[in-house]
Short mmCIF file of C-alpha atoms in Angstrom, two decimals:
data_model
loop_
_atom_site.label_atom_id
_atom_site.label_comp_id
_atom_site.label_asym_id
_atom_site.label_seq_id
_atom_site.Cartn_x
_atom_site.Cartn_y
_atom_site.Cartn_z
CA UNK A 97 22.02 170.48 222.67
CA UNK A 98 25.30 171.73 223.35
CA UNK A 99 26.98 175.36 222.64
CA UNK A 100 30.27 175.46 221.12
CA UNK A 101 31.74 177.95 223.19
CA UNK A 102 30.67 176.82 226.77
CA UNK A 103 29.88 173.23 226.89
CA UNK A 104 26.62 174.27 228.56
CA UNK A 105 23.48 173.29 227.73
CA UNK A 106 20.77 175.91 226.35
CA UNK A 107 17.55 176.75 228.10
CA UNK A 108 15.06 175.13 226.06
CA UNK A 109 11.23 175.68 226.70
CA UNK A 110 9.69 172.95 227.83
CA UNK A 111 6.50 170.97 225.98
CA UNK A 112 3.75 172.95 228.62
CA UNK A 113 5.32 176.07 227.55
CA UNK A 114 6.11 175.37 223.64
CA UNK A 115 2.58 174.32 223.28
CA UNK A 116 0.35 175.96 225.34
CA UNK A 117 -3.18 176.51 225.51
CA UNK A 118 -5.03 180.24 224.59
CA UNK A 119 -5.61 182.07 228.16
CA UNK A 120 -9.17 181.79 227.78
CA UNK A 121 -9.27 178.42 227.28
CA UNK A 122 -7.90 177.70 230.19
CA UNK A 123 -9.84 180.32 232.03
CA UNK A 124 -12.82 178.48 230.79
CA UNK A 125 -11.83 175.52 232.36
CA UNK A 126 -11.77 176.65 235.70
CA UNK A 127 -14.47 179.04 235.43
CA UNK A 128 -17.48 176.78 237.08
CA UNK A 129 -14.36 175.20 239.42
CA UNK A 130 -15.05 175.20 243.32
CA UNK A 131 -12.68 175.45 246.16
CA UNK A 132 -13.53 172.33 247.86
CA UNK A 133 -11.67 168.96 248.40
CA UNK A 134 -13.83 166.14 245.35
CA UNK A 135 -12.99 163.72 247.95
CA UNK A 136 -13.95 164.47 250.98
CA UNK A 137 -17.33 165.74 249.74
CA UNK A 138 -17.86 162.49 247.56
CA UNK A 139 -17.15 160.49 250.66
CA UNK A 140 -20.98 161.20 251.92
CA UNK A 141 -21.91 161.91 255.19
CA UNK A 142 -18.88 161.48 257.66
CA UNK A 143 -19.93 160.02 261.17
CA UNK A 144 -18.77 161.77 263.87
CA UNK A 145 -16.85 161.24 267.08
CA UNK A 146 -17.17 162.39 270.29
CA UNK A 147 -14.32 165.31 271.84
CA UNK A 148 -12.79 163.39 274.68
CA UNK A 149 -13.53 164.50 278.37
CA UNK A 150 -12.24 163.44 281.39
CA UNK A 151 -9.55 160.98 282.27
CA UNK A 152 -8.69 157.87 280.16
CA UNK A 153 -6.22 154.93 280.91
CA UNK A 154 -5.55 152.86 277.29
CA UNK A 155 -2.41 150.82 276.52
CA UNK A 156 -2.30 152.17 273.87
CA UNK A 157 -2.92 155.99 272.57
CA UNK A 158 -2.67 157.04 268.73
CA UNK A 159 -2.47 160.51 267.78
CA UNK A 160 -3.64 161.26 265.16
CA UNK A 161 -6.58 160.09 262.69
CA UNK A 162 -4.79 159.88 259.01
CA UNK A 163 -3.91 156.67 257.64
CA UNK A 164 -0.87 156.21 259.98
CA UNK A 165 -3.06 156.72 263.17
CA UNK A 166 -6.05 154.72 262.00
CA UNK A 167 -4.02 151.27 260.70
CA UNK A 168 -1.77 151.25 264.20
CA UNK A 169 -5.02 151.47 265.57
CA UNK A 170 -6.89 148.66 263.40
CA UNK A 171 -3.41 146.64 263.45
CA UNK A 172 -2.71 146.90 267.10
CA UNK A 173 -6.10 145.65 267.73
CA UNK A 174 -5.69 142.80 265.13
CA UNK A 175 -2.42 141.85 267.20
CA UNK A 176 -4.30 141.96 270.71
CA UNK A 177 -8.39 142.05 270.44
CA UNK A 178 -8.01 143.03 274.14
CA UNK A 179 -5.96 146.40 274.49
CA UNK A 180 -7.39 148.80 275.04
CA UNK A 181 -6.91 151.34 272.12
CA UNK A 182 -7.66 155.37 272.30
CA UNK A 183 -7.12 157.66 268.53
CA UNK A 184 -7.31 161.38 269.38
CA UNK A 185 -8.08 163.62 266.54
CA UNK A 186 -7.53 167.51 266.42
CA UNK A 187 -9.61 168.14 263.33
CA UNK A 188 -11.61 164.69 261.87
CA UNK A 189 -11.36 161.38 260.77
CA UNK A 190 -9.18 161.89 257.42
CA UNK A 191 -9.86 165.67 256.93
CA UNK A 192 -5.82 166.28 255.90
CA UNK A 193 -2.90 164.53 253.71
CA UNK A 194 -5.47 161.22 254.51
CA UNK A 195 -8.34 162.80 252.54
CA UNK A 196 -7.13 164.89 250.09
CA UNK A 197 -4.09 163.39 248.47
CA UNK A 198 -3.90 161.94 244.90
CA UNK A 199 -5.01 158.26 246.07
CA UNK A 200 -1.51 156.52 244.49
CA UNK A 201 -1.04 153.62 246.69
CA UNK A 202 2.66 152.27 245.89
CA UNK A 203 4.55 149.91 246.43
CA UNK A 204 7.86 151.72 247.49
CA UNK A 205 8.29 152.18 250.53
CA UNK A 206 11.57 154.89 249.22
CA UNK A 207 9.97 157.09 246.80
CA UNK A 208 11.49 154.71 243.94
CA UNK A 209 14.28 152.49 243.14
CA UNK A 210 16.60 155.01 242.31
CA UNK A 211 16.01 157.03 245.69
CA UNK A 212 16.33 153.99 247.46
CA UNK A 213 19.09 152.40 246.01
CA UNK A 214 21.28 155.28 246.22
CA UNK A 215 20.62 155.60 250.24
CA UNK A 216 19.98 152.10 251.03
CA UNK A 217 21.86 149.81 248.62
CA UNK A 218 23.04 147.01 251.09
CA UNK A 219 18.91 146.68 251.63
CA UNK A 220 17.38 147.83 248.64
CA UNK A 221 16.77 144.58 247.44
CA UNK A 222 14.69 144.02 250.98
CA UNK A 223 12.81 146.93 250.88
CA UNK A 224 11.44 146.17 247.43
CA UNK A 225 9.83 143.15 248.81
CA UNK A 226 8.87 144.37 252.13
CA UNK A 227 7.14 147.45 249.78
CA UNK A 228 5.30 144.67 247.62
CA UNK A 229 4.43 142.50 250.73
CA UNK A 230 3.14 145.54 251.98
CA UNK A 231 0.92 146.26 249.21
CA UNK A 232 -0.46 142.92 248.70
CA UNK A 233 -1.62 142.85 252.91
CA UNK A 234 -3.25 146.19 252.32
CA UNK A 235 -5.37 145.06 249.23
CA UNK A 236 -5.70 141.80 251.57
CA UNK A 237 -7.44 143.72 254.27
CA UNK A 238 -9.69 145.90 251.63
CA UNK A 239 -11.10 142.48 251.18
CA UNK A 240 -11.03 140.89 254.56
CA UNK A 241 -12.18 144.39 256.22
CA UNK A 242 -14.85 145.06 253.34
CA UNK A 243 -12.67 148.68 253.16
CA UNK A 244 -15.27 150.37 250.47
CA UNK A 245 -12.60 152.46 249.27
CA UNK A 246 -12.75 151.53 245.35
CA UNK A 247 -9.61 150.20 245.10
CA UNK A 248 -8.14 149.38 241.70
CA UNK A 249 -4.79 147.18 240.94
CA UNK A 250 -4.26 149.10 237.71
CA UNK A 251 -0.39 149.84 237.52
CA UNK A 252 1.80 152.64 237.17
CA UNK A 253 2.55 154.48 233.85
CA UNK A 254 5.35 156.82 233.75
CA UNK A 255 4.94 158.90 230.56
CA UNK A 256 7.92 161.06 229.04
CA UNK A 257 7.32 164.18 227.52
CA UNK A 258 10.68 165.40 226.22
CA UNK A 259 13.04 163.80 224.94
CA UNK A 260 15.71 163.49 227.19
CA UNK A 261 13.28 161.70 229.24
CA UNK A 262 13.01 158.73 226.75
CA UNK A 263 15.15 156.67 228.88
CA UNK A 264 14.52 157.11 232.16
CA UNK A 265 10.72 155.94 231.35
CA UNK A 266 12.10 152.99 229.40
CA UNK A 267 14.08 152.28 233.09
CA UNK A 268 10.52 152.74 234.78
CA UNK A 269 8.94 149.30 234.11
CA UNK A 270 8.00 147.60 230.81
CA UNK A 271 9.67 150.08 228.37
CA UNK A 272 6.91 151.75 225.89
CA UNK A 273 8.03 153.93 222.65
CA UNK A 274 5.43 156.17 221.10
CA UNK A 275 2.91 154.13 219.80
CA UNK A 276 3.10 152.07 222.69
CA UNK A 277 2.42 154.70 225.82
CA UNK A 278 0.03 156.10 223.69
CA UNK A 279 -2.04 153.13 223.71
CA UNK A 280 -2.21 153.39 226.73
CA UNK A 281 -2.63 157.19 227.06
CA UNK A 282 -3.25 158.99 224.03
CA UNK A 283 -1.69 162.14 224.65
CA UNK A 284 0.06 163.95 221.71
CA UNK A 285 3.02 165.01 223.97
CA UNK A 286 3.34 161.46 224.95
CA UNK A 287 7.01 160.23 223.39
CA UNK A 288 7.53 157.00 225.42
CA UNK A 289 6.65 155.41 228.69
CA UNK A 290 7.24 152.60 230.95
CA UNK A 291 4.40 150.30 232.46
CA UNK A 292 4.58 148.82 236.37
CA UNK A 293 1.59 145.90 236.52
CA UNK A 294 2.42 145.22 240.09
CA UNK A 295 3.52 148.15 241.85
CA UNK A 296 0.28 150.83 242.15
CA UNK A 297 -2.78 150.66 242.82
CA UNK A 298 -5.65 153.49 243.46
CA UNK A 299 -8.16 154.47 246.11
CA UNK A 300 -10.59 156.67 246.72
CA UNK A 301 -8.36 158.68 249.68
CA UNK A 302 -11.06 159.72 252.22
CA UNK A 303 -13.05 156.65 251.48
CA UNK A 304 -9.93 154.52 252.94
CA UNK A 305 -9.45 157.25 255.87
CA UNK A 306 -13.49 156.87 257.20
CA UNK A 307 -13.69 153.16 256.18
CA UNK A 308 -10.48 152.48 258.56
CA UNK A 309 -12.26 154.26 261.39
CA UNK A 310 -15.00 152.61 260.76
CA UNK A 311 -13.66 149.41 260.90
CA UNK A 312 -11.56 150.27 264.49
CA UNK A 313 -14.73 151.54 266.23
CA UNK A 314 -16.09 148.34 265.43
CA UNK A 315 -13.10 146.60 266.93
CA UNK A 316 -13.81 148.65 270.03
CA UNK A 317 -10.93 151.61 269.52
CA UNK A 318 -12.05 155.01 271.17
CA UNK A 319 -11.86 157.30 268.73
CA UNK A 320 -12.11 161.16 269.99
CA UNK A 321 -12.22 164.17 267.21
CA UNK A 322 -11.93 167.89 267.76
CA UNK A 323 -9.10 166.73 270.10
CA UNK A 324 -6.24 168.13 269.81
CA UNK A 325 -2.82 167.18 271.89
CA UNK A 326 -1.26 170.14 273.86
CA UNK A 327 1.65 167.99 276.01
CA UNK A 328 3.30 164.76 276.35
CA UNK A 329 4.50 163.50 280.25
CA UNK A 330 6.21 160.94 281.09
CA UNK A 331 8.38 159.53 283.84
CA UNK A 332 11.58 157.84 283.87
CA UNK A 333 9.94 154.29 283.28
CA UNK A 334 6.12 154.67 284.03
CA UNK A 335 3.36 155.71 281.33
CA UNK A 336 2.94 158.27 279.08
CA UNK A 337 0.52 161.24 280.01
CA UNK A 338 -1.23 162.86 277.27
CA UNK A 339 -2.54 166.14 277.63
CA UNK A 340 -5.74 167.82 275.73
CA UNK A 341 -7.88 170.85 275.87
CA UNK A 342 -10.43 168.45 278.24
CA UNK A 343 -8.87 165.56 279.81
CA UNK A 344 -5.94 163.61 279.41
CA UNK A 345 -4.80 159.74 278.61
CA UNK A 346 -2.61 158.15 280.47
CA UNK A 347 -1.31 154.99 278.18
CA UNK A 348 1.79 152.28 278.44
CA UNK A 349 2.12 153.02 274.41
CA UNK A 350 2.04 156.24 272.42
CA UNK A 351 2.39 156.23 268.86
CA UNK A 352 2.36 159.78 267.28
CA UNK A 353 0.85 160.11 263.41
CA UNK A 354 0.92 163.98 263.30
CA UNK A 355 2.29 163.62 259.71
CA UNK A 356 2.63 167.48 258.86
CA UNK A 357 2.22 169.06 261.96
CA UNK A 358 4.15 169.53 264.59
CA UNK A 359 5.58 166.67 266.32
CA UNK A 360 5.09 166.37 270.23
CA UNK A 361 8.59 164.84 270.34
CA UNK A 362 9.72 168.16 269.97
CA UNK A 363 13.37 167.43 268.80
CA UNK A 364 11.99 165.61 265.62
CA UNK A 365 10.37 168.72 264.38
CA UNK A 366 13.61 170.05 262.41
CA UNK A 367 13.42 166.84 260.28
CA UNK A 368 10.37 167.76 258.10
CA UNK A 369 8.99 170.94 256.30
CA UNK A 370 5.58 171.43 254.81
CA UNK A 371 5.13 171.25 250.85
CA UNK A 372 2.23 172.79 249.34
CA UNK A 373 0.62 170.95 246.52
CA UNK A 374 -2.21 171.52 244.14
CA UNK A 375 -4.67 169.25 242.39
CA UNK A 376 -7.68 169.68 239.97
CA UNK A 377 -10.40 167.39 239.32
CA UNK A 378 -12.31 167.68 236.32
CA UNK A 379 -16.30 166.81 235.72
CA UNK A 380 -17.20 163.52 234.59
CA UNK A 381 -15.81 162.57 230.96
CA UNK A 382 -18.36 162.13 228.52
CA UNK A 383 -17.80 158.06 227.05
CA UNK A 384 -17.17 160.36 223.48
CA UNK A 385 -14.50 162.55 225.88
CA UNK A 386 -13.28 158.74 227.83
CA UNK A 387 -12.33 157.04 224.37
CA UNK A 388 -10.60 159.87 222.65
CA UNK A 389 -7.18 159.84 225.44
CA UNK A 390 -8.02 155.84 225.45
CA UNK A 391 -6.67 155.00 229.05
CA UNK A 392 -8.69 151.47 228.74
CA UNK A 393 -6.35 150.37 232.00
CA UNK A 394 -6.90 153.41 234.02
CA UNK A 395 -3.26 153.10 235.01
CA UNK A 396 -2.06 155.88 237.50
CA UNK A 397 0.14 158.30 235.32
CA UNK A 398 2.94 160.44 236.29
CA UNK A 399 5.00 162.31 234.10
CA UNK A 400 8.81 162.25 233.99
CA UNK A 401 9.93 166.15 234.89
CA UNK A 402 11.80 167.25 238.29
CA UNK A 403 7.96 169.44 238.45
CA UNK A 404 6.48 166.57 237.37
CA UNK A 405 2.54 165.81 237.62
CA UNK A 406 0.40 162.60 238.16
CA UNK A 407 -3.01 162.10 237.22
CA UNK A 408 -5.98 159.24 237.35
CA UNK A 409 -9.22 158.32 236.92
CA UNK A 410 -11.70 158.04 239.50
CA UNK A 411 -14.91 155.79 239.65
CA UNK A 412 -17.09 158.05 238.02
CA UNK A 413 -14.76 158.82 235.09
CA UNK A 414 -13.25 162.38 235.99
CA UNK A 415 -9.74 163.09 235.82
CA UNK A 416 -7.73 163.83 238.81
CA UNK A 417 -4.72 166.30 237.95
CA UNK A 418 -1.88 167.74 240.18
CA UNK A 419 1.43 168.14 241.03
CA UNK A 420 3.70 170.59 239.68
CA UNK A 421 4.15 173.43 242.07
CA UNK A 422 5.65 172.48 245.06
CA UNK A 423 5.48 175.43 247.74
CA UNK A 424 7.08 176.32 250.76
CA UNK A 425 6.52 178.96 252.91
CA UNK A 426 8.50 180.45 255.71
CA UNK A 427 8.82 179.05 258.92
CA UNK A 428 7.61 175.97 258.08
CA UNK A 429 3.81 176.92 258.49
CA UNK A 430 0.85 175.24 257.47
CA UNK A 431 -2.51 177.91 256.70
CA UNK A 432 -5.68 177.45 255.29
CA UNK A 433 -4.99 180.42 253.47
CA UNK A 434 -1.86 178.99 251.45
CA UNK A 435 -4.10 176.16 250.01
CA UNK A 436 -5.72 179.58 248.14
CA UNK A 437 -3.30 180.06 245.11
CA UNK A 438 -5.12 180.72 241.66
CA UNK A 439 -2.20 180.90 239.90
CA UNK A 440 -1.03 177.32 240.82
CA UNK A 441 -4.31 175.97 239.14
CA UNK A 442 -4.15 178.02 236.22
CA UNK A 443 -1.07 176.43 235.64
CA UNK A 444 -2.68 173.32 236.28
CA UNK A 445 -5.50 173.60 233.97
CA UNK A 446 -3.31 174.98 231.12
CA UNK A 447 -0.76 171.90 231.26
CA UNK A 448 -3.95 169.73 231.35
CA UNK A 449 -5.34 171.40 228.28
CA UNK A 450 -1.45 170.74 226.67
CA UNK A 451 -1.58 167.04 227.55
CA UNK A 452 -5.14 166.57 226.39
CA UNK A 453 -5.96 169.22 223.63
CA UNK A 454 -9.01 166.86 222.45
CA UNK A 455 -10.60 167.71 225.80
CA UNK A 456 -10.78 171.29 224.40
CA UNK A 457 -14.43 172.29 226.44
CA UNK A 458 -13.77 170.22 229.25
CA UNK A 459 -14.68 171.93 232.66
CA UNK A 460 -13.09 171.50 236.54
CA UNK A 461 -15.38 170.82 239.16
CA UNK A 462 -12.89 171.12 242.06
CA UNK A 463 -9.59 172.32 243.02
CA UNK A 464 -7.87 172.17 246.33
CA UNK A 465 -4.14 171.89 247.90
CA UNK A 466 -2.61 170.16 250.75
CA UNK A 467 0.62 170.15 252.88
CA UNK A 468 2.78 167.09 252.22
CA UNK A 469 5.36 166.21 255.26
CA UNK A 470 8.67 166.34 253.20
CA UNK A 471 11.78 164.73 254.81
CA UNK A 472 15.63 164.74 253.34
CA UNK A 473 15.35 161.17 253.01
CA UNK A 474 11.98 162.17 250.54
CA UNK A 475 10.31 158.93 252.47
CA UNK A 476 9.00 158.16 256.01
CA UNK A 477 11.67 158.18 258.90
CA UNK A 478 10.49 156.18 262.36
CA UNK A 479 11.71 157.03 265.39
CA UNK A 480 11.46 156.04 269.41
CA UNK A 481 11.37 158.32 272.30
CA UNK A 482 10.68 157.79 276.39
CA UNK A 483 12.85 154.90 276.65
CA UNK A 484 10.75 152.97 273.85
CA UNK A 485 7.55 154.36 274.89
CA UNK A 486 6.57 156.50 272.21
CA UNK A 487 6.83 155.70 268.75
CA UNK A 488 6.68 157.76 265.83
CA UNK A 489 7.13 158.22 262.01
CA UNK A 490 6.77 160.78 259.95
CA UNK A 491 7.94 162.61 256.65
CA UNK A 492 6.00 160.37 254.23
CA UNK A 493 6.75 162.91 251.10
CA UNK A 494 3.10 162.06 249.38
CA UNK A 495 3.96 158.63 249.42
CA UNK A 496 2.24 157.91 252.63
CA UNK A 497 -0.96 155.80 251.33
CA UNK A 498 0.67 152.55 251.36
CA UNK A 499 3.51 153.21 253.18
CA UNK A 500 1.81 154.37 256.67
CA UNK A 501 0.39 151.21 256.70
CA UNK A 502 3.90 149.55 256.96
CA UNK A 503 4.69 152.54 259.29
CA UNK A 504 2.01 151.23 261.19
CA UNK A 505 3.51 147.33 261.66
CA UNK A 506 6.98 149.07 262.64
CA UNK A 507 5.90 151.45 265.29
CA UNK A 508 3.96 148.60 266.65
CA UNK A 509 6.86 145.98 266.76
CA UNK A 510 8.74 148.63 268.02
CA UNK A 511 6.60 149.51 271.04
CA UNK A 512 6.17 145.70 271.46
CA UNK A 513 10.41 145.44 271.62
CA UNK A 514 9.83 142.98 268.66
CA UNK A 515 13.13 142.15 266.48
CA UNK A 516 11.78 142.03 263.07
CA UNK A 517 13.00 142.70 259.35
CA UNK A 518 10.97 145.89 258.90
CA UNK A 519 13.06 146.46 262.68
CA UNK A 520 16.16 145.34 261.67
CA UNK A 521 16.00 148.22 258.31
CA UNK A 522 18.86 150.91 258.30
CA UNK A 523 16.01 153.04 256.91
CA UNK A 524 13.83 152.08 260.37
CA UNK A 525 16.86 152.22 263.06
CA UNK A 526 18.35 155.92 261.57
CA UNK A 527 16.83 159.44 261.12
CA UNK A 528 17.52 161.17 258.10
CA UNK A 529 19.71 164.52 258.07
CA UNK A 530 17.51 167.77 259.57
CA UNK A 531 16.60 170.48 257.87
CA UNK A 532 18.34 173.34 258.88
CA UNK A 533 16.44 176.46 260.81
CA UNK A 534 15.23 179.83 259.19
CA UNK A 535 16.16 181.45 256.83
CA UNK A 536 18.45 179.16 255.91
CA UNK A 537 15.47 176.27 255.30
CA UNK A 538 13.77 178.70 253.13
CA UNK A 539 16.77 179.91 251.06
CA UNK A 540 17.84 176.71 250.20
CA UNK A 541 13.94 175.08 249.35
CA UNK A 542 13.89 178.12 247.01
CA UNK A 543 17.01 177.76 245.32
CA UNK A 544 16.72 174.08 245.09
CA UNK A 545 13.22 174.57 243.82
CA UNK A 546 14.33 176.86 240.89
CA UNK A 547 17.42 174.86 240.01
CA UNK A 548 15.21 171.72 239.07
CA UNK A 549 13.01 174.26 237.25
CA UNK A 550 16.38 174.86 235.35
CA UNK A 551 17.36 171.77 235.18
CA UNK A 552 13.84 170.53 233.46
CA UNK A 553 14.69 173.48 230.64
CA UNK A 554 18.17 172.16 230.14
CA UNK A 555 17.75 168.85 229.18
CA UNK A 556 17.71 167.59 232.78
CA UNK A 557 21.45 168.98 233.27
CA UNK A 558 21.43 169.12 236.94
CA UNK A 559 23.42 172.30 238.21
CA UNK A 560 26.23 172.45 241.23
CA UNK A 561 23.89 173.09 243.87
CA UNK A 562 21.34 169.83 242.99
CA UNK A 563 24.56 167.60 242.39
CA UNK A 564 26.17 168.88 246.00
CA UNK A 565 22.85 167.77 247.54
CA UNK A 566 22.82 164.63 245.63
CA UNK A 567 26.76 163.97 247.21
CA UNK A 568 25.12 165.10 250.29
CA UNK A 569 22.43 162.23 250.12
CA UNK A 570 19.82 165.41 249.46
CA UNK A 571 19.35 165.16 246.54
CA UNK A 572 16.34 163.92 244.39
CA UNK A 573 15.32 162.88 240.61
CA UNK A 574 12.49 162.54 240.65
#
């Protein structure tokens, strides 16, 4: 709604403030809640791998034991059963982004159509089908690999839950009005939605991480944990020295898959900051608590808002929630310590209990956080270093289960000096804008953070600063 006076748009509260759940409800909720990653502890008992000691020659050394590191690994042995192929870990198999994250595997290999079109439109058009041929190898190779990482085809739901949403979820797939998206998902705050068959599918996250390692010991990859990279040599044209707390590989290839953490190609460090995120998980739903929000297609669900949220089922019927809060803090660190924020799952469980007020009594099991790699591009960027010798990509913005594995292929045909079309990509060949140093990095994350707040309580009126950025190629809707 407009004022007369000023043309601007009011502040209106949004639909998790108007209607939100009594404090003790939602402290009730989280009361028998544990700070502990569902996944990871679901996944059973993780095998472990050895520290590595001594000297090693490979042609080819991953760092890194995510889902980037482990399908280079599994792909580069697919390519040539022969090489000889060495993954070094710092913490375990999975035990980050890899095995804690949401378990969306998309499609888009740009964070949507509308990011990527408005960066890439010359090759939009390519990347769409490179993102869905993509998808379809990695389902592929659940099958041919016998991945045991329950995955499910089920879609992509974007729900809308005010109404100036409406019809940007009725430009998000099959367009859905009211009695339509809640069908699907029978949420009262539900207004109207738009359904993707083909684009999403779900995993169980640390299930794919272990199952991938799995599957590369078995093709006869070294893979070392409690490893952790302290220097990267080279000479002008010979092989690439890497350096750890106990020994050292010397490789013809490297392929870095730090995601998060700091990158050993040290001038690729500015283009990335760490994003804190936060995600519940509820007990199992009851089949009384299942067929009251409906959700017969277990589609993967994410709301429409700038702080928007995405949630799913798992196997066992409990409901994944997160999103929201995005945090940054200074310097670009990543702590244990910040994945401790109560007041980030309060807010959680209360916008839970707003989108499903018929699971009134429903309890969390779990809640956790994790550091997403965010990039200006919001998607991966690749990169080459040592005169082709190193590869490297990075800055997945929580879109890295499907997309490392295509992140995989390109560092691979780069290191190979392959011309391909995942090569031949603008998005592949250029590095997106840094981000600029401290305090100037924080400043800016902050403002921009609280001006899509605003903008989510003004009708999705973006303000100067979010519309500079989006001139600036910046920006992001998301």
């Amino acid at each position: 709604m407009l004022t007369r006076d000023t043309g601007r748009r009011r502040s209106h509260p949004t639909v998790y403030e108007r209607l939100a759940p009594r404090p003790e409800a939602v402290e009730a909720a989280l009361a028998g809640s544990r700070e502990a990653v569902f996944w990871l502890e679901d996944a059973g008992e993780r095998p472990s791998h050895p520290p590595l000691a001594g000297r090693r020659s490979a042609d080819l050394a991953v760092v890194g034991a995510g889902y980037a590191g482990l399908w280079t690994a599994v792909l580069a042995k697919r390519r040539n059963p022969g090489a000889r192929v060495v993954v070094l870990e710092a913490g375990r198999v999975g035990w980050a982004a890899s095995g804690r994250n949401g378990g969306f595997c998309e499609a888009s290999l740009t964070h949507g159509e509308s990011n990527g079109r408005s960066r890439w439109p010359d090759e939009y058009d390519e990347l769409d089908r490179l993102g869905r041929e993509n998808l379809d190898a990695l389902a592929a190779d659940v099958t041919e690999l016998r991945l045991d990482c329950q995955l499910e085809r089920t879609g992509m739901l974007s729900v809308a839950v005010e109404p100036h949403q409406v019809a940007w979820a009725h430009e998000s797939g099959e367009p859905l009005d009211r009695e339509g998206v809640r069908a699907r998902l029978d949420s009262p705050i539900a207004l109207a939605g738009g359904f993707e068959a083909d684009t999403c599918a779900l995993v169980h996250p640390a299930r794919l991480a272990l199952e991938l390692a799995r599957v590369a010991v078995g093709l006869g990859v070294e893979v070392h944990e409690h490893t952790r990279v302290t220097g990267l040599g080279s000479s002008r044209s010979g092989p690439v020295t890497l350096t750890t707390q106990a020994g050292s590989v010397v490789a013809d290839r490297v392929a870095l898959c730090t995601n998060v953490f700091p990158s050993l190609v040290r001038r690729t460090r500015w283009h990335t900051v760490p994003v804190y995120d936060y995600v519940l998980m509820t007990e199992p739903l009851t089949p009384s608590q299942l067929a009251s929000v409906g959700w017969h297609g277990r589609e993967g669900v994410g709301d429409l808002a700038n702080q928007f949220h995405y949630l799913r089922l798992t196997a066992d019927d409990r409901i994944l929630f997160g999103g929201y809060d995005a945090v940054y803090h200074y310097g670009r660190r990543v702590r244990p310590a910040y994945e401790h924020r109560p007041d980030s799952h309060r807010r959680l469980a209360a916008h839970f209990l707003t989108m499903f007020p018929q699971l009134d009594g429903v309890r969390f099991s779990h809640r956790w956080a994790g550091a997403i790699d965010t990039s200006t591009q919001f998607c991966a960027f690749h990169g080459l270093a040592r005169g082709g010798r190193v590869a490297y990509a990075a800055g997945f913005t929580g879109l890295g289960v499907g997309a490392t594995r295509f992140a995989a292929e390109v560092m691979l045909d780069r290191l190979s000096g392959l011309a391909t079309p995942r090569t031949d990509l603008q998005m592949v060949r250029r590095l997106p804008l840094p981000f600029p140093p401290e305090p100037v990095a924080s400043a800016g994350i902050q403002l921009t953070r609280a001006s899509l707040d605003r903008a989510d309580h003004r009708e999705g009126q973006r303000n100067l600063l979010l519309r500079t950025l989006d001139r600036l190629g910046l920006g992001f809707d998301s």
